[in-house]
Coordinates of C-alpha atoms and ligand atoms in Angstrom, one line a residue:
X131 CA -44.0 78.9 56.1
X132 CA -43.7 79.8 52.5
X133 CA -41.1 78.2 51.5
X134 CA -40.7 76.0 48.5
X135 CA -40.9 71.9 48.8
X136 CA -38.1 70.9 50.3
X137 CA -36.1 67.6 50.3
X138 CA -33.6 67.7 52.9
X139 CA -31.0 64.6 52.6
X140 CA -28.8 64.1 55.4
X141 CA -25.7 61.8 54.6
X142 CA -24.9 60.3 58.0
X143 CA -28.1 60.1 58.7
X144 CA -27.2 57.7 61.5
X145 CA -24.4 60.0 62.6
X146 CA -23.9 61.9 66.2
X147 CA -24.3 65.3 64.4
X148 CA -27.5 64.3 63.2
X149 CA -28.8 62.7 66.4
X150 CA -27.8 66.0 68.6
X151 CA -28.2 68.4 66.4
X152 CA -29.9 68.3 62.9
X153 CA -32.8 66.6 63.4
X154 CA -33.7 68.4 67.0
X155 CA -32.7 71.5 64.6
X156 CA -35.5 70.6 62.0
X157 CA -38.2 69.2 64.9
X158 CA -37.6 72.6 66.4
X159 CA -38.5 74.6 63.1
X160 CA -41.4 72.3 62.5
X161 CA -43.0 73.1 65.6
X162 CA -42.1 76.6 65.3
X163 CA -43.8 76.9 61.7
X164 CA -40.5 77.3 59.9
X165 CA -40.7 74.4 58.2
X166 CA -41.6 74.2 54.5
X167 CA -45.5 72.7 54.1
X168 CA -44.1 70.0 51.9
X169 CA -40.6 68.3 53.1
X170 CA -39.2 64.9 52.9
X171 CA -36.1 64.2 55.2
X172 CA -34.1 61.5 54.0
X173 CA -31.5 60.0 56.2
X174 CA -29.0 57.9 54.8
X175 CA -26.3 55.5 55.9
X176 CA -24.4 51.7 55.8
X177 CA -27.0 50.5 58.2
X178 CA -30.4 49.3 56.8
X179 CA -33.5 51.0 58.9
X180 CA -36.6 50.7 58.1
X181 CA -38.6 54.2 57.9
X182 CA -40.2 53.1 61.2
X183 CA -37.6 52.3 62.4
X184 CA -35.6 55.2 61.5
X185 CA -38.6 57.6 62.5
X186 CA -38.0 56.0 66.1
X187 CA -34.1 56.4 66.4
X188 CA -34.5 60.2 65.6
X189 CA -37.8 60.2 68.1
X190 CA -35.5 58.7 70.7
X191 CA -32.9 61.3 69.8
X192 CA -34.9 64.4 69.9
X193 CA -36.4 63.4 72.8
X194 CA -33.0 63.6 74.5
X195 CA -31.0 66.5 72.7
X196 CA -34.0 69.1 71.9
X197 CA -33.5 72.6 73.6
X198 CA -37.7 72.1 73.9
X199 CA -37.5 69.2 76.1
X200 CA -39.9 65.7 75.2
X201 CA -41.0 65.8 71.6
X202 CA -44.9 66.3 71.6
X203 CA -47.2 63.6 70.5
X204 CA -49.4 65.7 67.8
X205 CA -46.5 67.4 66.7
X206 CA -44.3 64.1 66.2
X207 CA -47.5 62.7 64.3
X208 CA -47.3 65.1 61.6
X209 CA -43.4 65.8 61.9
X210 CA -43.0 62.0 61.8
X211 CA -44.1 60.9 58.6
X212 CA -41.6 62.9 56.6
X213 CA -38.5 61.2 57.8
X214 CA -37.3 58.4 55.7
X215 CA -34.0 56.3 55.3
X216 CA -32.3 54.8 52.5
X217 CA -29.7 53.2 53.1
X218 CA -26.6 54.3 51.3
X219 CA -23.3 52.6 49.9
X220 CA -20.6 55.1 48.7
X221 CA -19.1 52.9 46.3
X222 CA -22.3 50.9 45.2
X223 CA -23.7 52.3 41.7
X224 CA -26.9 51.3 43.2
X225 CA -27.6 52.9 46.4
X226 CA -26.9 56.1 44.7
X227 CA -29.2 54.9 41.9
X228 CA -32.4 54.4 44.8
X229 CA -31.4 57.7 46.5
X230 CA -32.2 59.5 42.8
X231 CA -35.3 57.6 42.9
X232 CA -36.3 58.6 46.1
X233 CA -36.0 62.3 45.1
X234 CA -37.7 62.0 42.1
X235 CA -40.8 60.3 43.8
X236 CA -40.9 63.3 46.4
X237 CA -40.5 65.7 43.6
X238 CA -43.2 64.2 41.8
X239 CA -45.3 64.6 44.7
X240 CA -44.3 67.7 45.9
X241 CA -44.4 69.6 42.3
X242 CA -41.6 71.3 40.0
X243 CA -40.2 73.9 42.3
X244 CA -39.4 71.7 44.9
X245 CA -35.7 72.4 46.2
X246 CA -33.2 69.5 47.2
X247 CA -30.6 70.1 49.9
X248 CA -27.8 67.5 50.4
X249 CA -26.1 68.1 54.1
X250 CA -22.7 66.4 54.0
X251 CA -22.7 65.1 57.8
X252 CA -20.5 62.2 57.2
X253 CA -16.1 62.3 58.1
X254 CA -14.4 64.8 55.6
X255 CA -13.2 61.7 53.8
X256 CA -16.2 61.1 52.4
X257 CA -17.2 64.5 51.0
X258 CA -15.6 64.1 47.3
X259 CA -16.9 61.0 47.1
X260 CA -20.5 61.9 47.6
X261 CA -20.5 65.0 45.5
X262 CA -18.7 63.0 42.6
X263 CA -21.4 60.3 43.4
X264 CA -24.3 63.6 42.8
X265 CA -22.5 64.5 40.0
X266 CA -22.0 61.3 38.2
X267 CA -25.6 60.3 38.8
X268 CA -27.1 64.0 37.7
X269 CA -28.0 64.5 41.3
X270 CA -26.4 68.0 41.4
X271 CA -29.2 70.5 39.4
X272 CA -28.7 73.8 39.9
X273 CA -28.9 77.6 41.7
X274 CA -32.3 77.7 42.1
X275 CA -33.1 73.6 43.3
X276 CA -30.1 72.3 45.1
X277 CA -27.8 73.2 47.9
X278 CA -24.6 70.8 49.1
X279 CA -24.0 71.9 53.2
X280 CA -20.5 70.4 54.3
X281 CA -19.8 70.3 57.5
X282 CA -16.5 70.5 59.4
X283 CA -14.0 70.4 59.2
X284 CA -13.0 71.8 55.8
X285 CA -10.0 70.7 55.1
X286 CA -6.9 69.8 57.1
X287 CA -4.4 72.4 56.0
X288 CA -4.2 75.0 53.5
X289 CA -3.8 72.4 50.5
X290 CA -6.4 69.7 51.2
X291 CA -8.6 72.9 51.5
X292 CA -7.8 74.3 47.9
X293 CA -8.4 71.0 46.2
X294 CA -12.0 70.6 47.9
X295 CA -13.2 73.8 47.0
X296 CA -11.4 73.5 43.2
X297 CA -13.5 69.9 43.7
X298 CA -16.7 71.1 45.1
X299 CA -16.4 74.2 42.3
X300 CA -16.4 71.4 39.4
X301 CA -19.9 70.2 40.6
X302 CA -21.7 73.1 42.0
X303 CA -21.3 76.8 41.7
X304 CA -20.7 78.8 44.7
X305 CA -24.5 79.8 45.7
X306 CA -25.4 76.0 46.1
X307 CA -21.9 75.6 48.5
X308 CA -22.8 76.1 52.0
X309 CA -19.7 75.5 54.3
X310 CA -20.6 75.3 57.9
X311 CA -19.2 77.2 60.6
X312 CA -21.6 77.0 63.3
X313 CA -20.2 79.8 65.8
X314 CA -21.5 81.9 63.0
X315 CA -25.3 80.7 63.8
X316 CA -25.3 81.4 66.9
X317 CA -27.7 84.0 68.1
X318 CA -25.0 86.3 70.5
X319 CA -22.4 85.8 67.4
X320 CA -25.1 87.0 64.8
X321 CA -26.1 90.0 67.7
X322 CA -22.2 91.4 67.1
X323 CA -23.5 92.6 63.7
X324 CA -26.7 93.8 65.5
X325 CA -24.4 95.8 68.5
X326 CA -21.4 97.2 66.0
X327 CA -23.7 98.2 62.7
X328 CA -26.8 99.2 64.3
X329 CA -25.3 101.6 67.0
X330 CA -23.8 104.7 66.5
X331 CA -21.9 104.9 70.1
X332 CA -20.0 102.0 69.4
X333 CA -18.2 102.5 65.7
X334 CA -16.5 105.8 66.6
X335 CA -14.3 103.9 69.5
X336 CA -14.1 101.1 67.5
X337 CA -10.5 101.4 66.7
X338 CA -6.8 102.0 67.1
X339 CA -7.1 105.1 68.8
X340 CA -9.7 103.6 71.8
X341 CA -9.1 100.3 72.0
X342 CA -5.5 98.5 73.8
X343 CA -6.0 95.1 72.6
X344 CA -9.2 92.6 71.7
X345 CA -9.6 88.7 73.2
X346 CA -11.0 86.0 72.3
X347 CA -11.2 83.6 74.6
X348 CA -13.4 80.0 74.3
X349 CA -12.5 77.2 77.1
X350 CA -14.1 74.5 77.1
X351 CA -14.9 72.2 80.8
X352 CA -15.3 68.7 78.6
X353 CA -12.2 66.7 77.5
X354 CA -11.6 64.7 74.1
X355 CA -15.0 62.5 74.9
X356 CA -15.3 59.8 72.1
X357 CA -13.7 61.9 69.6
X358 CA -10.1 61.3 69.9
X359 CA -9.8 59.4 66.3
X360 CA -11.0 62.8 64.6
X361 CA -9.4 65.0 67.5
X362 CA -5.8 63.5 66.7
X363 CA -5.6 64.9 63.2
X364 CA -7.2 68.0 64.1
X365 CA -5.9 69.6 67.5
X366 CA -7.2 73.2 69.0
X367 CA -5.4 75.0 66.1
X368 CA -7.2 73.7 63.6
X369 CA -10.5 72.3 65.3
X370 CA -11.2 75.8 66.7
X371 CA -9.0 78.9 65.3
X372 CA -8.8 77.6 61.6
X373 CA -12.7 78.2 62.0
X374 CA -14.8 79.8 64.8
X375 CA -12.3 82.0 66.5
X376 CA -10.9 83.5 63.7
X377 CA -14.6 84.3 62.7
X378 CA -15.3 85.6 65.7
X379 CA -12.3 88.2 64.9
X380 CA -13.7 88.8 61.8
X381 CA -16.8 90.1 63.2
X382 CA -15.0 92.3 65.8
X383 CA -12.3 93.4 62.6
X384 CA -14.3 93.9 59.8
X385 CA -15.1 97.5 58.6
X386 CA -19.1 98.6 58.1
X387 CA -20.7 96.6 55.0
X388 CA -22.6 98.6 53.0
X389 CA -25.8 96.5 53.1
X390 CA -26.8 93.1 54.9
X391 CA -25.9 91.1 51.7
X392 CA -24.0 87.8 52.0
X393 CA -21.5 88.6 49.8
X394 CA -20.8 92.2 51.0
X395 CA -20.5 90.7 54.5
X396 CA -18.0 88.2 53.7
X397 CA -16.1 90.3 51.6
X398 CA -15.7 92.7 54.6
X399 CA -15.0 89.5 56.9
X400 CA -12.1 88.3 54.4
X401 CA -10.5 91.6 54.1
X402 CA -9.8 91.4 57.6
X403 CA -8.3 87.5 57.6
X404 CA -6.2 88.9 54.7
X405 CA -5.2 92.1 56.5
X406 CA -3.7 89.8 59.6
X407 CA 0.0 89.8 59.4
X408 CA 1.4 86.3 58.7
X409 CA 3.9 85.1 60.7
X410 CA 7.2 83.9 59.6
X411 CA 8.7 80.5 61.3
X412 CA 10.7 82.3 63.3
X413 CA 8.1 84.0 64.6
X414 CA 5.9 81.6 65.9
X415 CA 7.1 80.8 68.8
X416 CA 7.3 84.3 70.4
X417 CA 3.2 84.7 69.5
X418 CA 1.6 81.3 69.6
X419 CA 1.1 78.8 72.8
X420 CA 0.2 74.9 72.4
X421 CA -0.6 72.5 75.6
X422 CA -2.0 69.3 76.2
X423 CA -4.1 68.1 79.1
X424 CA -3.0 65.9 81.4
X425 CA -5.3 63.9 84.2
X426 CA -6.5 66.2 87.3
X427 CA -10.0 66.2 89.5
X428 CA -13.3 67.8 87.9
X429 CA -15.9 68.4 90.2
X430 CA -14.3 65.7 92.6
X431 CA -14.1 63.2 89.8
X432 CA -10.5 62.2 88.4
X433 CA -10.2 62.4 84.6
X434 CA -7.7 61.0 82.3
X435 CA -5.0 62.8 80.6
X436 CA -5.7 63.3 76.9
X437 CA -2.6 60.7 76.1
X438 CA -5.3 58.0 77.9
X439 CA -8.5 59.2 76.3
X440 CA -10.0 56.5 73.8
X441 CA -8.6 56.4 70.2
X442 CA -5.3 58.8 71.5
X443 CA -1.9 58.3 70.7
X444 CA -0.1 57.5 74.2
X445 CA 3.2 59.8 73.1
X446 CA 0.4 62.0 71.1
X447 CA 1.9 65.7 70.5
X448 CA -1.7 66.9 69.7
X449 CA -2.7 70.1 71.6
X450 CA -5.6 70.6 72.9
X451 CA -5.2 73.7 74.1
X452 CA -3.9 76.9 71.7
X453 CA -3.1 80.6 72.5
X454 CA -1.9 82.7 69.4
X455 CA -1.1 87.0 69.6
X456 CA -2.7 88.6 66.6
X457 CA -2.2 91.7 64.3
X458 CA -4.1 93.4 61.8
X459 CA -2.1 95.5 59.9
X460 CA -4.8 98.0 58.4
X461 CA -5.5 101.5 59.5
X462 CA -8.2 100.9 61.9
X463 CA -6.2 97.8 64.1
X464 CA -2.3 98.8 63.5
X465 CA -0.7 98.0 66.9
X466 CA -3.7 96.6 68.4
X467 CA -3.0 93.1 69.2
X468 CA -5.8 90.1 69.3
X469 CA -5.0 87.7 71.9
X470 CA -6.9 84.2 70.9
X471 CA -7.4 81.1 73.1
X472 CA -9.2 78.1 73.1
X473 CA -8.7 74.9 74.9
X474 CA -10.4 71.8 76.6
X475 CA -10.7 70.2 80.0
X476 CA -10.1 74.1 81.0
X477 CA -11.5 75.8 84.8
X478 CA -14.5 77.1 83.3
X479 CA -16.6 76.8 80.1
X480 CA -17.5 80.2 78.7
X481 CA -16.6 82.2 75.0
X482 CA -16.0 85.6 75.8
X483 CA -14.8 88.6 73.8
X484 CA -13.1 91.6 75.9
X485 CA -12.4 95.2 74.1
X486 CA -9.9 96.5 76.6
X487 CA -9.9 100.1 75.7
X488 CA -7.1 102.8 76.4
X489 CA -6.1 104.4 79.2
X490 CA -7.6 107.8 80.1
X491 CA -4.8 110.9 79.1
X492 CA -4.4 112.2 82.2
X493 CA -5.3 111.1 85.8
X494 CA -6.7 113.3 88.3
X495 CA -7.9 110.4 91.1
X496 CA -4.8 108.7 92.8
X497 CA -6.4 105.4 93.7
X498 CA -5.3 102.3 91.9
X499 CA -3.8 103.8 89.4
X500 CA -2.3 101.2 87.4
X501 CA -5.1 99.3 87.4
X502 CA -8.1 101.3 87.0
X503 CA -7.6 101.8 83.4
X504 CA -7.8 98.0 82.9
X505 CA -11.4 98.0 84.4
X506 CA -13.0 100.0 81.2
X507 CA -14.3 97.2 79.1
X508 CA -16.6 96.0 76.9
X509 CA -17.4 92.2 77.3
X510 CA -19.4 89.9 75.2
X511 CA -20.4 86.7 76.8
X512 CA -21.5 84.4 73.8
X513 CA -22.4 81.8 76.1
X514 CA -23.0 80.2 78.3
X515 CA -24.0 83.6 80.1
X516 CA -25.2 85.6 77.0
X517 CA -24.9 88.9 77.9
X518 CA -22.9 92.4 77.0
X519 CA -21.7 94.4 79.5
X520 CA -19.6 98.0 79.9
X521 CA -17.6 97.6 82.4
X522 CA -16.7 101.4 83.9
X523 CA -15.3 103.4 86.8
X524 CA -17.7 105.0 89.3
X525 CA -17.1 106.5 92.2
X526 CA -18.2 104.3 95.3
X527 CA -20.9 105.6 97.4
X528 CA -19.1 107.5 100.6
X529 CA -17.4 110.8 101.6
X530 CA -14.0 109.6 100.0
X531 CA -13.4 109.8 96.6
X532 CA -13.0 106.1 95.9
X533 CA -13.5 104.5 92.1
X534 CA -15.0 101.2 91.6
X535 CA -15.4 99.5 88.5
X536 CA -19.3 98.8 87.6
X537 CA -21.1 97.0 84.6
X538 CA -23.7 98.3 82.7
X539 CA -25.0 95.0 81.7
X540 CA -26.9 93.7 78.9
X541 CA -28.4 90.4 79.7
X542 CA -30.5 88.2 77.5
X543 CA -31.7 86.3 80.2
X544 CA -33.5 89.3 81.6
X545 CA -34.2 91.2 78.7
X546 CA -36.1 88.2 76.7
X547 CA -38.3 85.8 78.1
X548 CA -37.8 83.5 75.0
X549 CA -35.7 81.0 74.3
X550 CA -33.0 81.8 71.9
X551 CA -32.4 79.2 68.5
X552 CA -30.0 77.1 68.7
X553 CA -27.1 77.4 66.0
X554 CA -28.4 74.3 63.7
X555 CA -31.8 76.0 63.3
X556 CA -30.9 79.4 62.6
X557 CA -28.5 77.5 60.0
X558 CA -30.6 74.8 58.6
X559 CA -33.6 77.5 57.6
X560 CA -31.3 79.8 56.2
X561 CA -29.8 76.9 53.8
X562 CA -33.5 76.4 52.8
X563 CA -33.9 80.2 52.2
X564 CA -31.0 80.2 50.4
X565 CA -29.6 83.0 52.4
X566 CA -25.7 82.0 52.5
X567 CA -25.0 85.5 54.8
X568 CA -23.7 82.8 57.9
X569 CA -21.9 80.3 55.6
X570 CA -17.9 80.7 54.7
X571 CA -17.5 81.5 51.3
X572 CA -14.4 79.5 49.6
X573 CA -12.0 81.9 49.8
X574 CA -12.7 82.7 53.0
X575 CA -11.7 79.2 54.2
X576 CA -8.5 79.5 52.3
X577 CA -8.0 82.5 53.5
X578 CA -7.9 81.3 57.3
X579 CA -6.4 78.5 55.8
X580 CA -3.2 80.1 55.0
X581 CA -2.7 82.7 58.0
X582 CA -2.6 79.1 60.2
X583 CA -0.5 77.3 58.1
X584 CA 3.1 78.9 59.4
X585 CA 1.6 78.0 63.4
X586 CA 1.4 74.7 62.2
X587 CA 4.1 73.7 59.9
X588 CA 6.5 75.4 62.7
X589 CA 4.8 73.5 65.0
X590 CA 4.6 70.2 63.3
X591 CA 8.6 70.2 63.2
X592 CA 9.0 70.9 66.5
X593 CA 8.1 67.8 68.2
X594 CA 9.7 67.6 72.0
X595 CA 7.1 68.9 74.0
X596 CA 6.8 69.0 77.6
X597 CA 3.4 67.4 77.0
X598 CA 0.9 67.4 79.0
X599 CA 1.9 70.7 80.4
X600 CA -1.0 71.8 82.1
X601 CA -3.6 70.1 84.3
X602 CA -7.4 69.5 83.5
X603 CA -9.1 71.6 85.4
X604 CA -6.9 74.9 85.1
X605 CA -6.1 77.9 82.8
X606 CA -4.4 76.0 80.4
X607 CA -0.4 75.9 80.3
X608 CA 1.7 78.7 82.2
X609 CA 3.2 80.0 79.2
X610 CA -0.4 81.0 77.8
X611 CA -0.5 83.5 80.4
X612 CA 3.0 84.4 80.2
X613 CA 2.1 85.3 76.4
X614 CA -0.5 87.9 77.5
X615 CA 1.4 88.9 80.7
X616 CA 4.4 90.5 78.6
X617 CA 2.2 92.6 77.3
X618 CA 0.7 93.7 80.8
X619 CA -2.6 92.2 80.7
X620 CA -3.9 88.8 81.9
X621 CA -6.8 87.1 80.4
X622 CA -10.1 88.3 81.5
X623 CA -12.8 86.1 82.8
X624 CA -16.4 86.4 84.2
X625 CA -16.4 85.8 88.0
Ligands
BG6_752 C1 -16.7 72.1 67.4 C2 -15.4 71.4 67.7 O1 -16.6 72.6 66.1 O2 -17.0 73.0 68.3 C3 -15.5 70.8 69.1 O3 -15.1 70.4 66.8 C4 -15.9 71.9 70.1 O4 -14.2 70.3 69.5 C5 -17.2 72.5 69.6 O5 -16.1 71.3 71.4 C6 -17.6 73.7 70.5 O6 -18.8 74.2 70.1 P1 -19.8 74.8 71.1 O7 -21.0 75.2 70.3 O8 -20.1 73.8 72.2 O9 -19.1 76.0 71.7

């Protein structure tokens, strides 16, 4: 590709992020010409690797998490030789010292334009430290040579949030800040622009006056895993609405941009987030849902409650499942409501956005009455099924006049023969293009940021729970579907 010399430095360079995900991400765009001709990845971390040695941890690695299966030999040849480690000591002067020199011998090779990328991979305690570190040792250049990429989570409330963005604004400006959300790379969440902006069928219905109520709905099969130390101080709220799912909203809420710029989409996505009505504490309870998994049977296996997971509170009140009933108050949502949910050790794994749309006026077909209307949907599977599909009456075939609902189905799977990118690549070449149209702007964070904060102050002072309240293995707690059941609808799922 034509991109400039890059030097890509990955702090946690040892890190599972890095193992599953960014370098498979960066192998991937190497073998699929994306990569710049010149690059130097740098791994850092508290262990000391040799760059052999190093080369073979992330061989091993890719080997076992690439989408492309076993890493091929000529490829890994030429792919190989670029990775390097150096081992790095946040509070040692001199690590930080080495790391400069590193760069500057790459850049010295490589020529002037070459462009430096710092990918903050490392727990969210660590990120002021390194960027003071880039500042202090004049690490940090500028617009047009050197991108910070922090990871997740951004923040843990509203406040910690605000002070990292008034940290990270000190030492960068906001075109070398790319925060990652990585729903946002992923190629049926990117396809939402695609099916709303490029599509005139879609944009007229798109509102108020067709459409009962939108869902968003991501359950997850896998428990807590190994990640119950970060999980603890995190919870569904703010490990996935905080973030992905009120992204995902964005993309269904936001009004038509006037061009594909990054700033003109995520000024369109923010207006939405602050459009949301905010809920006062007395509020929360009537529109928002928490549970926490307790032990049950997956796929004939029994599995621990998340009170026995590793690194878990026994008594912990940390949900791990959230449900939370939505408004926009603008002109094209008012009354609509957006029912979000997300939870773990749930009956199926699959992200899913329904558009239930509105009843027809009048009905001329007795059948089913009351729940035909239900049936005319539009469904986005993001995954693991990534498909789109209308879901409509028809009569069935017969001599009575009988309606049946039918899908007009999109399906990736048998529409494309190729494989689609995973998020991390999609993500990682645009941070090199220096295209920031899939990264969260600050604001945009803080904006998130504060419609969550009333869910969990509320929350956080409420502390007798009935926890666990819901089995792994089912729909999550009763009370989630009670939430959406008031309302007359139940959660929609793929058969
Ligand atoms: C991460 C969360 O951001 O997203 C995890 O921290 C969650 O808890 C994951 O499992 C889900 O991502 P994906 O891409 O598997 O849907």
């Amino acid at each position: 590709s034509n991109l400039k010399p890059t030097i890509f430095i990955i702090f946690g360079g040892t890190g599972d992020l890095n193992k599953r995900k960014l370098a498979p991400a960066l192998y991937n765009l190497y073998t699929e010409g994306y990569m710049p001709e010149k690059f130097s990845i740098i791994g850092t971390g508290r262990t000391e690797f040799t760059d052999e040695k190093y080369q073979q941890e992330l061989l091993d690695s890719i080997n076992e998490f690439s989408r492309n299966g076993k890493v091929k030999a000529d490829k890994w040849e030429k792919f190989g030789v670029n990775i390097h480690y150096c081992p790095i000591d946040i509070t040692s002067q001199k690590t930080f010292e080495d790391l400069k020199e590193n760069i500057e011998k790459y850049k010295a090779e490589f020529g002037e334009d070459t462009q430096v990328i710092y990918y903050l991979a490392v727990a969210p305690n660590f990120f002021p430290l390194i960027a003071e570190c880039l500042k202090k040792y004049k690490l940090t250049g500028n617009e047009s040579n050197s991108r910070i990429v922090v990871e997740k989570p951004f923040g843990h409330d509203l406040e910690s949030a605000k002070e990292l963005n008034l940290l990270l604004d000190g030492i960068f400006t906001e075109k070398q800040i790319y925060r990652i959300d990585h729903y946002l790379g992923k190629e049926t969440v990117q396809n939402m622009m695609a099916f709303r902006f490029a599509n005139s069928l879609f944009e007229p219905l798109w509102n108020r006056n067709y459409i009962d109520h939108v869902q968003i709905s991501v359950t997850e099969q896998l428990g807590v895993g190994d990640r119950g130390g970060y999980y603890e101080g995190s919870g569904a709220l703010r490990d996935m609405i905080q973030n992905h799912l009120l992204q995902l909203l964005c993309l269904v809420g936001m009004e038509a941009p006037i061009s594909f710029d990054a700033d003109e989409i995520r000024d369109r996505k923010v207006e939405v987030l602050k459009a949301m009505r905010p809920f006062k504490p007395e509020e929360v309870s009537y529109n928002s849902v928490r549970g926490q998994y307790g032990k049950g049977w997956v796929a004939g296996k029994e599995v621990p409650g998340y009170r026995h997971e590793n690194a878990v509170d026994s008594h912990s009140n940390t949900e791990t499942f959230a449900a939370v009933k939505f408004h926009i108050d603008n002109w094209r949502w008012q009354g609509v409501p957006f029912y979000l949910r997300t939870g773990k050790r749930l009956n199926q794994t699959s992200s899913l956005i329904t558009i239930q749309f509105k009843d027809v006026p009048h009905h001329i077909f007795s059948s089913n009455v009351a729940e035909i209307w239900q049936q005319n949907r539009l469904i986005i599977s993001l995954q693991p099924e990534m498909s789109i599909r209308l879901q409509v009456q028809a009569k069935r075939p017969g001599v009575d006049m009988v309606l049946n609902p039918v899908d007009m189905v999109f399906d990736y799977k048998g529409t494309y023969d190729t494989d689609t990118p995973e998020a991390y690549e999609t993500l990682l070449l645009d941070a090199m293009e220096g295209d920031q149209t899939l990264f969260m702007r600050g604001d945009q964070v803080e904006a998130a940021w504060e419609l969550v904060m009333p869910i969990i102050n509320t929350w956080e002072n409420k502390t007798s729970l009935n926890f666990p309240n819901y089995p792994a293995d089912s729909w999550g707690p009763e009370e989630a579907e009670a939430l959406i059941a008031r309302d007359g609808f139940h959660w929609f799922t793929l058969p």
